[in-house]
Tab-separated table of C-alpha atoms and ligand atoms in Angstrom:
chain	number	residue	atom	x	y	z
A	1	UNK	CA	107.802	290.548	104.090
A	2	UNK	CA	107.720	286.789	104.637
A	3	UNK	CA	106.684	286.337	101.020
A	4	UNK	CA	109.188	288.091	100.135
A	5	UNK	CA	112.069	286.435	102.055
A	6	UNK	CA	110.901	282.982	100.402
A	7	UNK	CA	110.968	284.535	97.460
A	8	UNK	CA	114.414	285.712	97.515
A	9	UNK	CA	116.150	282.226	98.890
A	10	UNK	CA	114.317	280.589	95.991
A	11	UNK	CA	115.813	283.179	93.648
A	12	UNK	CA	119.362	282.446	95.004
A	13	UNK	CA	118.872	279.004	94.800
A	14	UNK	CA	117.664	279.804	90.712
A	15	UNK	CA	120.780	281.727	90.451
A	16	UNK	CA	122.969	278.834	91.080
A	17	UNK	CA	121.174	275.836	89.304
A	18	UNK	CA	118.923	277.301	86.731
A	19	UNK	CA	120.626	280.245	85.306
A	20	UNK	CA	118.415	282.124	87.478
A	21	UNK	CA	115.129	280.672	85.583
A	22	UNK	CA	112.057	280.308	88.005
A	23	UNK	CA	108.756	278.803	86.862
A	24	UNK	CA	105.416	279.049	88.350
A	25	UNK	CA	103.721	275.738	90.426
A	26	UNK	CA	99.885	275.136	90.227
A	27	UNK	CA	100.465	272.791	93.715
A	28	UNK	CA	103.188	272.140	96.220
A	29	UNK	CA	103.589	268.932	97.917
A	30	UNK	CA	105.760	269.111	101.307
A	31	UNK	CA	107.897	266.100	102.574
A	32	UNK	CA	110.348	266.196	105.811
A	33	UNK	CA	107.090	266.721	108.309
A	34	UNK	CA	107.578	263.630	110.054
A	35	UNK	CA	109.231	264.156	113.742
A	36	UNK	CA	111.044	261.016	113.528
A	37	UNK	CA	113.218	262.483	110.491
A	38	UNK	CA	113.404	266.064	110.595
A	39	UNK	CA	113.305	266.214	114.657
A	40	UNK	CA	113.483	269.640	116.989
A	41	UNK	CA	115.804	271.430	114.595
A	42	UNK	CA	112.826	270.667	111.479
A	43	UNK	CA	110.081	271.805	113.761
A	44	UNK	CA	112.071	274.970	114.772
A	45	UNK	CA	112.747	275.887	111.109
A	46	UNK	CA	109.002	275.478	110.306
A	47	UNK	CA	108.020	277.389	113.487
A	48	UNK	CA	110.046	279.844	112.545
A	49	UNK	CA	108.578	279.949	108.776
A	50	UNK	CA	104.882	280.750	110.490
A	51	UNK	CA	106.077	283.198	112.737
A	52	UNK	CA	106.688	285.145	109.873
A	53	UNK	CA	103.197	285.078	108.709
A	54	UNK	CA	103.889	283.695	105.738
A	55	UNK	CA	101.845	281.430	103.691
A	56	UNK	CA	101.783	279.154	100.866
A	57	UNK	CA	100.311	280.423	97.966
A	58	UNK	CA	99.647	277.563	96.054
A	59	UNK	CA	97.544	274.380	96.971
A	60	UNK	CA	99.750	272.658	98.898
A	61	UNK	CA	99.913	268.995	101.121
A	62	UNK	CA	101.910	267.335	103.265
A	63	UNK	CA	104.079	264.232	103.368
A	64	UNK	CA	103.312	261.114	105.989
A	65	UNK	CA	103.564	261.967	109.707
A	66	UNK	CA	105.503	260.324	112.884
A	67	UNK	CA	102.284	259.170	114.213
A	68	UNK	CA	99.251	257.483	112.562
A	69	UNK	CA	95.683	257.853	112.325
A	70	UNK	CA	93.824	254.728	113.792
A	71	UNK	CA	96.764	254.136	116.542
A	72	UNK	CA	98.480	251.140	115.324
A	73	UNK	CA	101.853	252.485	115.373
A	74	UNK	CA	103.155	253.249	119.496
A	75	UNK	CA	105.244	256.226	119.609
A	76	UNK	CA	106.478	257.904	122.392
A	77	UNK	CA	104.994	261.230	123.909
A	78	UNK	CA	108.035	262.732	122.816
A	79	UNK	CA	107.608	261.868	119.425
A	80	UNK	CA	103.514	263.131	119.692
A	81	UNK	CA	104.594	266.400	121.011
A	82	UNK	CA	107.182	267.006	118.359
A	83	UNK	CA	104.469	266.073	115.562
A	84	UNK	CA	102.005	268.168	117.048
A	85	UNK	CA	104.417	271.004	116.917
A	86	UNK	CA	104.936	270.171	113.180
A	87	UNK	CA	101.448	269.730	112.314
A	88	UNK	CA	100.838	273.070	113.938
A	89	UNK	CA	103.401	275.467	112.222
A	90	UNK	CA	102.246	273.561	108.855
A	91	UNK	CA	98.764	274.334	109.485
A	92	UNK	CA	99.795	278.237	110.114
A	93	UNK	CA	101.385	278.161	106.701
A	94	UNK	CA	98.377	277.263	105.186
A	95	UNK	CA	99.719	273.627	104.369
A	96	UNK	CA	96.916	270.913	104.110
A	97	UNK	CA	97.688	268.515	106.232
A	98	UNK	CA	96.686	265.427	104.439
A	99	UNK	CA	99.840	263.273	105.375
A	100	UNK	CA	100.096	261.330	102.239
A	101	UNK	CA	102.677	260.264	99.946
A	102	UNK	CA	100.243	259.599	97.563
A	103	UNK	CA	98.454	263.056	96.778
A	104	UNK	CA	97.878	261.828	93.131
A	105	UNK	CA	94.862	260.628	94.157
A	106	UNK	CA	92.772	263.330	94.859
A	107	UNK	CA	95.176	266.036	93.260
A	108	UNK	CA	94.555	265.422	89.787
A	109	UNK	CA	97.063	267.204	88.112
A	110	UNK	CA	96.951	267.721	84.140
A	111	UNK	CA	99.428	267.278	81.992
A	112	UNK	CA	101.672	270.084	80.708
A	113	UNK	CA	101.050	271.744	84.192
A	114	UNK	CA	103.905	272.886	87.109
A	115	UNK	CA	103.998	271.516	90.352
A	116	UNK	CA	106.929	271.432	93.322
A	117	UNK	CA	106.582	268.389	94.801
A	118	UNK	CA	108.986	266.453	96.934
A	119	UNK	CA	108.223	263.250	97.666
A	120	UNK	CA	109.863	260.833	94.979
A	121	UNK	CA	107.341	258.253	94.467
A	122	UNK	CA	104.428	260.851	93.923
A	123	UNK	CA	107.018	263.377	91.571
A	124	UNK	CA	107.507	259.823	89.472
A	125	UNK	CA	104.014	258.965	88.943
A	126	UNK	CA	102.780	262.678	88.132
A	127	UNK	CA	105.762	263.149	85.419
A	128	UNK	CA	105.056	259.287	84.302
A	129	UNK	CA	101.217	258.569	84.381
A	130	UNK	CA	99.941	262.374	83.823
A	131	UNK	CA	102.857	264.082	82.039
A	132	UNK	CA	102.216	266.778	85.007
A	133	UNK	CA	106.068	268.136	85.221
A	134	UNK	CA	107.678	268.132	88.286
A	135	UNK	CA	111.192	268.376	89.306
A	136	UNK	CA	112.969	266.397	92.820
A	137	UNK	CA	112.577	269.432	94.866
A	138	UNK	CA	114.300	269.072	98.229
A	139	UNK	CA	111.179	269.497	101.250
A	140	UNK	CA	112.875	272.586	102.208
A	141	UNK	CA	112.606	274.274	98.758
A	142	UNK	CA	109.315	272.881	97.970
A	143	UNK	CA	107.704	274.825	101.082
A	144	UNK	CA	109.496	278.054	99.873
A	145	UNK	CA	108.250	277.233	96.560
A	146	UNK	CA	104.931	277.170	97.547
A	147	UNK	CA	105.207	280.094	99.404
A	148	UNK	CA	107.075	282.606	96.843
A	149	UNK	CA	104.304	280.349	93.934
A	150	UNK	CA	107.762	279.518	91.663
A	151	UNK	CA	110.670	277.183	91.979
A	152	UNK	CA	113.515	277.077	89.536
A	153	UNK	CA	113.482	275.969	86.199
A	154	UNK	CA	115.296	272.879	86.764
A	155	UNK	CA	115.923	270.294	84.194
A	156	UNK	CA	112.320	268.406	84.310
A	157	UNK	CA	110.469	271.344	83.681
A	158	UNK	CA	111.727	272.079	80.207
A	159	UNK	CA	110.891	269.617	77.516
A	160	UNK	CA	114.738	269.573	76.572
A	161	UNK	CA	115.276	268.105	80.395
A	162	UNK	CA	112.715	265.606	79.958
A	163	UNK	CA	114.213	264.147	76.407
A	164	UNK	CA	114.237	260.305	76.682
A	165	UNK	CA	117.249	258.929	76.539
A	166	UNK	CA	117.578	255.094	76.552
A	167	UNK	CA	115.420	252.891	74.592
A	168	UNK	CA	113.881	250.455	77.510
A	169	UNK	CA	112.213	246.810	75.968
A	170	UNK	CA	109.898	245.255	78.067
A	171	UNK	CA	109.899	241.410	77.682
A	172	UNK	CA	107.604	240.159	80.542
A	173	UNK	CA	104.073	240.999	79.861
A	174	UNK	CA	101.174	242.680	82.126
A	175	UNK	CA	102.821	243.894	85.159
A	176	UNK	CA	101.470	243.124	88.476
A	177	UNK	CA	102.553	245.367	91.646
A	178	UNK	CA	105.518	243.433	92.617
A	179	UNK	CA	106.914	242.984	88.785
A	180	UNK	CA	106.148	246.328	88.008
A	181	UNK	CA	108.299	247.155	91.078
A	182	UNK	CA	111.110	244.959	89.976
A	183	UNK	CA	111.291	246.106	86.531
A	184	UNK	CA	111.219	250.083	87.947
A	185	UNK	CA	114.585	248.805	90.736
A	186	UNK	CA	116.093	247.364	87.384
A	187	UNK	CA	115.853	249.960	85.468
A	188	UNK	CA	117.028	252.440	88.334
A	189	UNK	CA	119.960	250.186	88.824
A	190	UNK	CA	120.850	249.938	85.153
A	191	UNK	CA	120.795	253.162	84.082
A	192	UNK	CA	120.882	255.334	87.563
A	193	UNK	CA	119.677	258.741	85.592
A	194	UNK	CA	118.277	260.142	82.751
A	195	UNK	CA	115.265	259.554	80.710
A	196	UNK	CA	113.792	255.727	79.854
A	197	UNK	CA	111.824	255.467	77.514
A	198	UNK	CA	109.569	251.922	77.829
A	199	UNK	CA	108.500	250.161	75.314
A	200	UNK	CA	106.153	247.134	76.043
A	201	UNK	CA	105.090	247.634	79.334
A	202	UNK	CA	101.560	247.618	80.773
A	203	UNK	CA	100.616	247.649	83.953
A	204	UNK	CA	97.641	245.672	85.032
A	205	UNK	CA	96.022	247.939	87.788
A	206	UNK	CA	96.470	251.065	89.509
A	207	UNK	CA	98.930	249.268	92.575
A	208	UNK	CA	101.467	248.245	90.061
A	209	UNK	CA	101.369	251.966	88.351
A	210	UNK	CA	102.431	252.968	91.792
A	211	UNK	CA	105.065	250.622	92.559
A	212	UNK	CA	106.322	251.221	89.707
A	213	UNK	CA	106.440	254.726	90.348
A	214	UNK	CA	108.219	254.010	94.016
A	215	UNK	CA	110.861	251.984	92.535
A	216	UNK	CA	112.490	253.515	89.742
A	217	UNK	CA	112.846	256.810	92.041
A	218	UNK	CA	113.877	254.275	95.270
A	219	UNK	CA	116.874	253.005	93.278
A	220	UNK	CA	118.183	255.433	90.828
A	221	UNK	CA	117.943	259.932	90.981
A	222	UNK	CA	115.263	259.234	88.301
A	223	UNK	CA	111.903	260.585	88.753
A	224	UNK	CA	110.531	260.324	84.813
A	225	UNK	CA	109.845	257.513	82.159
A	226	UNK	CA	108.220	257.835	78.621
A	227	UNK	CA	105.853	254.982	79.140
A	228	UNK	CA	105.101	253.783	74.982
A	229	UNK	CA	100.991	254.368	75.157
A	230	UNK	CA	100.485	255.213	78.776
A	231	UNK	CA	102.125	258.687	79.371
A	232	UNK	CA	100.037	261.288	77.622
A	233	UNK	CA	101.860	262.643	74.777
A	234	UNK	CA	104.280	259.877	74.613
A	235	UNK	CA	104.620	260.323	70.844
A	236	UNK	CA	105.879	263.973	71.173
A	237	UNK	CA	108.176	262.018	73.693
A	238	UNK	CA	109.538	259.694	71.085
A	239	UNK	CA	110.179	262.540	68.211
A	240	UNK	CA	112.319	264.094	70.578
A	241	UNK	CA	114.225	261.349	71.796
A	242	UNK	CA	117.708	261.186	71.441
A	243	UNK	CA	118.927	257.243	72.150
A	244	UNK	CA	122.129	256.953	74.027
A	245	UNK	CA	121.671	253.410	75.398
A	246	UNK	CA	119.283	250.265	74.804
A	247	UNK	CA	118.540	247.484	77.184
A	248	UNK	CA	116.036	244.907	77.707
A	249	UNK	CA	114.373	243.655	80.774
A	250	UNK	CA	113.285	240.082	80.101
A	251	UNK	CA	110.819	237.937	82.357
A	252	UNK	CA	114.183	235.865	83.337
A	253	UNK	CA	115.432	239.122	85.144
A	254	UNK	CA	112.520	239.598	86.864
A	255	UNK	CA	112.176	236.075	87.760
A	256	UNK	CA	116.152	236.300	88.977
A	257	UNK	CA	115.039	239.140	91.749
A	258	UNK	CA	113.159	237.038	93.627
A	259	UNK	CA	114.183	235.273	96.472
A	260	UNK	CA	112.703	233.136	98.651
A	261	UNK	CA	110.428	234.738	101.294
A	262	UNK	CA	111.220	232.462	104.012
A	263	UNK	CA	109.172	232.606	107.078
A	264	UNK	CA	107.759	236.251	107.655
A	265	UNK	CA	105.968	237.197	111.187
A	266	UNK	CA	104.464	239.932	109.469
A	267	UNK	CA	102.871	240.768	105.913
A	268	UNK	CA	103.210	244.559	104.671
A	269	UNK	CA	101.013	246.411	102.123
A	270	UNK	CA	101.010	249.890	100.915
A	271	UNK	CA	104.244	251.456	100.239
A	272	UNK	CA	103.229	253.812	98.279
A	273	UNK	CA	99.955	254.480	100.145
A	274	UNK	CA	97.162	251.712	99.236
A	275	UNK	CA	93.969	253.188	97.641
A	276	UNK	CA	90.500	251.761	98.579
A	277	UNK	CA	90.638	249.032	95.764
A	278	UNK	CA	93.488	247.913	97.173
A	279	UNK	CA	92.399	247.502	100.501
A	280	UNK	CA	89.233	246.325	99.745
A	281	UNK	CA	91.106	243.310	97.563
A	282	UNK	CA	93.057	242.396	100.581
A	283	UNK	CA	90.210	242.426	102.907
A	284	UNK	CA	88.447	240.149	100.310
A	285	UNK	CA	91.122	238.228	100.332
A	286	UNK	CA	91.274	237.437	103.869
A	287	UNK	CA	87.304	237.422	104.286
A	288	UNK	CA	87.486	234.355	102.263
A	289	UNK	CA	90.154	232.761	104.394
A	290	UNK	CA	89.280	233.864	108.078
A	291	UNK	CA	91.020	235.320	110.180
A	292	UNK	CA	95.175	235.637	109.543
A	293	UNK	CA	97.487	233.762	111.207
A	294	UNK	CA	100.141	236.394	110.885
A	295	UNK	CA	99.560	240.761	111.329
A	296	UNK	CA	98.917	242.055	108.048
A	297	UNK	CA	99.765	245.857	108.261
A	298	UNK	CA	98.436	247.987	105.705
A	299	UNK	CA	99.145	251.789	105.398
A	300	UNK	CA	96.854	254.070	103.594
A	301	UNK	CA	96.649	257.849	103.901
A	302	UNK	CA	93.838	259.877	106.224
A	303	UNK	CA	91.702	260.646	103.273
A	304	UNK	CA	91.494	256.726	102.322
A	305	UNK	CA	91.146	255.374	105.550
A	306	UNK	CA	88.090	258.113	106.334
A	307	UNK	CA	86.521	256.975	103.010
A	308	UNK	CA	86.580	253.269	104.738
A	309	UNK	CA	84.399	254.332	107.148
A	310	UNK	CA	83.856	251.295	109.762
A	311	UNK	CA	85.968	248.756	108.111
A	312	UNK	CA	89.513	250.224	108.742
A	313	UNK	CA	88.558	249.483	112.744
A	314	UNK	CA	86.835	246.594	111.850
A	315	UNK	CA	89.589	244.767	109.851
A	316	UNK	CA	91.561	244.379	112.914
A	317	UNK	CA	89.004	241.589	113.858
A	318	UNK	CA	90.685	239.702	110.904
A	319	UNK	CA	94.408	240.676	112.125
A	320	UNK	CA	94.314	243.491	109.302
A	321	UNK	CA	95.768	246.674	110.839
A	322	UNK	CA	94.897	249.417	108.534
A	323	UNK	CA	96.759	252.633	109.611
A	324	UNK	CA	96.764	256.165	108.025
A	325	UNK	CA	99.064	259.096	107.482
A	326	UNK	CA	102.643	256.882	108.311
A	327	UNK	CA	104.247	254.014	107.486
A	328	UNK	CA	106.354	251.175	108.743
A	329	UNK	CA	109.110	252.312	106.473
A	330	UNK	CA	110.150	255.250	108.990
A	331	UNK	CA	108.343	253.868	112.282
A	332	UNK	CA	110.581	252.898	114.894
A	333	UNK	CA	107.707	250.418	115.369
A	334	UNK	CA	108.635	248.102	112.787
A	335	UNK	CA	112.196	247.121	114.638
A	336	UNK	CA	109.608	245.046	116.956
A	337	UNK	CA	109.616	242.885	113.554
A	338	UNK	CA	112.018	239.966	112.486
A	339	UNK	CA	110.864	239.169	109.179
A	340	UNK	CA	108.176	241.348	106.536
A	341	UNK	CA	107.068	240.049	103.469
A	342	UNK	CA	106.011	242.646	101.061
A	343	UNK	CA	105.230	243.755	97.349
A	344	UNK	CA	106.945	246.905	97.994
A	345	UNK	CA	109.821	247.066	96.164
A	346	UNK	CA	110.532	250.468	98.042
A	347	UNK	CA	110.058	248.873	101.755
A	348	UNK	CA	112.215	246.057	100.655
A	349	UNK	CA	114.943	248.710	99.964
A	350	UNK	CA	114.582	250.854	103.140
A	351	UNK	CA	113.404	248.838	105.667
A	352	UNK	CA	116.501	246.858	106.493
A	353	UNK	CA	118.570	249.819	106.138
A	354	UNK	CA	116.766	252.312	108.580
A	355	UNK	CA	115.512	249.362	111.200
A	356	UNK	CA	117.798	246.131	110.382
A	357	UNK	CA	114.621	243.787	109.492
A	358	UNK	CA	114.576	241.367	106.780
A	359	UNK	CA	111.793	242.164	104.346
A	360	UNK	CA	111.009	239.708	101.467
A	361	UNK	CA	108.820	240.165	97.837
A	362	UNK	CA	106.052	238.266	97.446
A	363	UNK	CA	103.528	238.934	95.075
A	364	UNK	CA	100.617	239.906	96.526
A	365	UNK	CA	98.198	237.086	95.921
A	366	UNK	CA	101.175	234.883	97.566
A	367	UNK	CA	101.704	237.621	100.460
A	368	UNK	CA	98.400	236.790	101.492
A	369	UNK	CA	98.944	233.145	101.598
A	370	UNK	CA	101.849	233.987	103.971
A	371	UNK	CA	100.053	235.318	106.517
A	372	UNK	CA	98.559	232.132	106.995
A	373	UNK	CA	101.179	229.310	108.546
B	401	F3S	FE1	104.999	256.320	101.428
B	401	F3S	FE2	106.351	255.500	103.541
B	401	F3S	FE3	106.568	254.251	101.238
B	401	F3S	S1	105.978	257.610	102.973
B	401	F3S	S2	106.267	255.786	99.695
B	401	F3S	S3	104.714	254.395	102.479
B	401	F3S	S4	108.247	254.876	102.535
């Protein structure tokens, strides 16, 4: 019965924007599971979902949360209740509650296979770095998706939707986190949709893949790029390609992005999610210095921060506050803030529209040095 009424709305929703096509996911991943965003009226809907009975039927996680694993980020009992509410109706659907945005790293997803996520940043790096199609399915749907196991056959899960179609040159060399960031918000902003195809580009670790990633879905509807020698089957990619448009992103474009960082209370990593190496780099980093002058805040997801063991508590010793499962993108929290300096192309976006703070780029060697006066 509650299957079934899942699988119906996701039919209807077929009807009207894929002919009525549905294909079958291998994984779901949830977003709009944060209390802050989705509120009383979210937490009833997904009440009511498990009061059903029904369940996902597909491997399926969940998006960051209101409140944080390791207590950094205050929140209000409110705002604890209405999570725990959450958290509770996902765990009756049979969600896994790993409140991350960056499930890529433990679901390794192979190429030519089906998933409905909907978290941007994760959809872009699945369809970018693993060829592992996914379309920009709304939270809603992708929760009904993994419950009925299909979603529609929406344009980025037919090779025909995922055609490349402008010719992108890269001029600027290995990419670090914050220029692979800038060259993904340039691109968004250039061409706003369809397919890039990159030619040139390298990214020197896994950080700036991600940034990358967060970017070109933070400033344009696109969650894909044809990455010349990085996305598996890239050549197939290039056959089909069909040209429209051809720009160039040169180093003096990137350099033209930044500004200058100013005087930042606060330093911000991990928007997307940091992974171990990254927070291991920083804490090297700041090891070598002493303790920081200025909060560095680092969020991480659950599964990370567990796999720290005793240095995620200890790192506050150092004024390192590693927190897991949220972010200061969509914590309330970060309006205590005047000034961030980040590499997060992403936070730099959204920050000073959801909290009015000024946020900064700094690459991340020079972020560091920041947090010292
Ligand atoms: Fe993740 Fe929050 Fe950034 S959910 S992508 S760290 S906005």
């Amino acid at each position: 019965m509650s299957r079934e009424y899942a699988r119906e709305i996701v039919l209807k929703i077929a009807d009207a924007v894929a002919g009525g096509q549905v294909v079958p996911v291998e994984t779901a991943h949830v977003s709009g599971v944060s209390y802050l965003t989705i509120g009383d009226y979210g937490a009833e809907f997904l009440e009511f979902l498990a009061s059903t009975g029904a369940k996902v039927s597909v491997f399926t996680t969940s998006n960051p949360a209101a409140v944080d694993l390791g207590g950094v980020l205050t929140v209000s009992n409110e705002v604890l209740k209405g999570q725990e509410r959450i958290s509770r109706a996902l765990r009756a659907l049979g969600v896994s509650t790993v409140f991350s945005c960056a499930p890529y790293d433990f679901v390794l997803t192979r190429p030519r296979t089906f998933h409905a996520w909907a978290e941007s940043n994760a959809i872009t790096y699945i369809n970018t770095f693993r060829d592992a199609w996914s379309d920009k399915n709304p939270g809603p749907l992708a929760l009904l998706g993994a419950i009925a196991g299909f979603v529609p056959r929406t344009s980025l899960y037919t090779l025909e939707g995922r055609r490349p179609t402008t010719l992108v040159k890269i001029d600027v060399g290995p990419l670090d986190s914050l220029e692979a960031g800038i060259v993904g918000a340039l691109i968004g902003e250039r061409l706003g949709s369809g397919v890039p195809y990159l030619r040139g580009a390298s990214f020197i670790d896994e950080e700036s893949r991600r940034e990358f990633a967060a970017a070109l879905s933070t400033y344009s509807s696109m969650v894909f790029a044809v990455v010349e020698g990085v996305t598996p089957n890239w050549r197939e990619y290039l056959e089909i390609a069909e040209f429209r448009d051809r720009i160039e992103i040169s180093r003096d474009d990137v350099a033209r992005y930044l500004k200058d960082v100013g005087d930042p209370d606060v330093v911000y990593f991990g928007c997307p999610f940091a992974d171990v190496d990254t927070v291991l780099w920083i804490l090297g980093e700041v090891k070598k210095r002493g303790r920081a002058e200025r909060p560095i805040y680092v969020s991480t997801s659950p599964g990370v921060y567990r796999q720290l063991g005793d240095l995620a508590k200890a790192a506050a010793d150092l004024n390192v506050h590693i927190f897991a499962g949220a972010c200061l993108v969509v914590s309330p929290f970060t309006r205590g803030f005047r000034h961030i300096a980040t590499n997060s192309l992403k936070a730099i976006f959204y920050i000073p529209r959801l909290h009015g703070v000024k946020v900064f780029p700094c690459k991340r060697e020079r972020c560091i040095e920041l947090a010292y006066a």
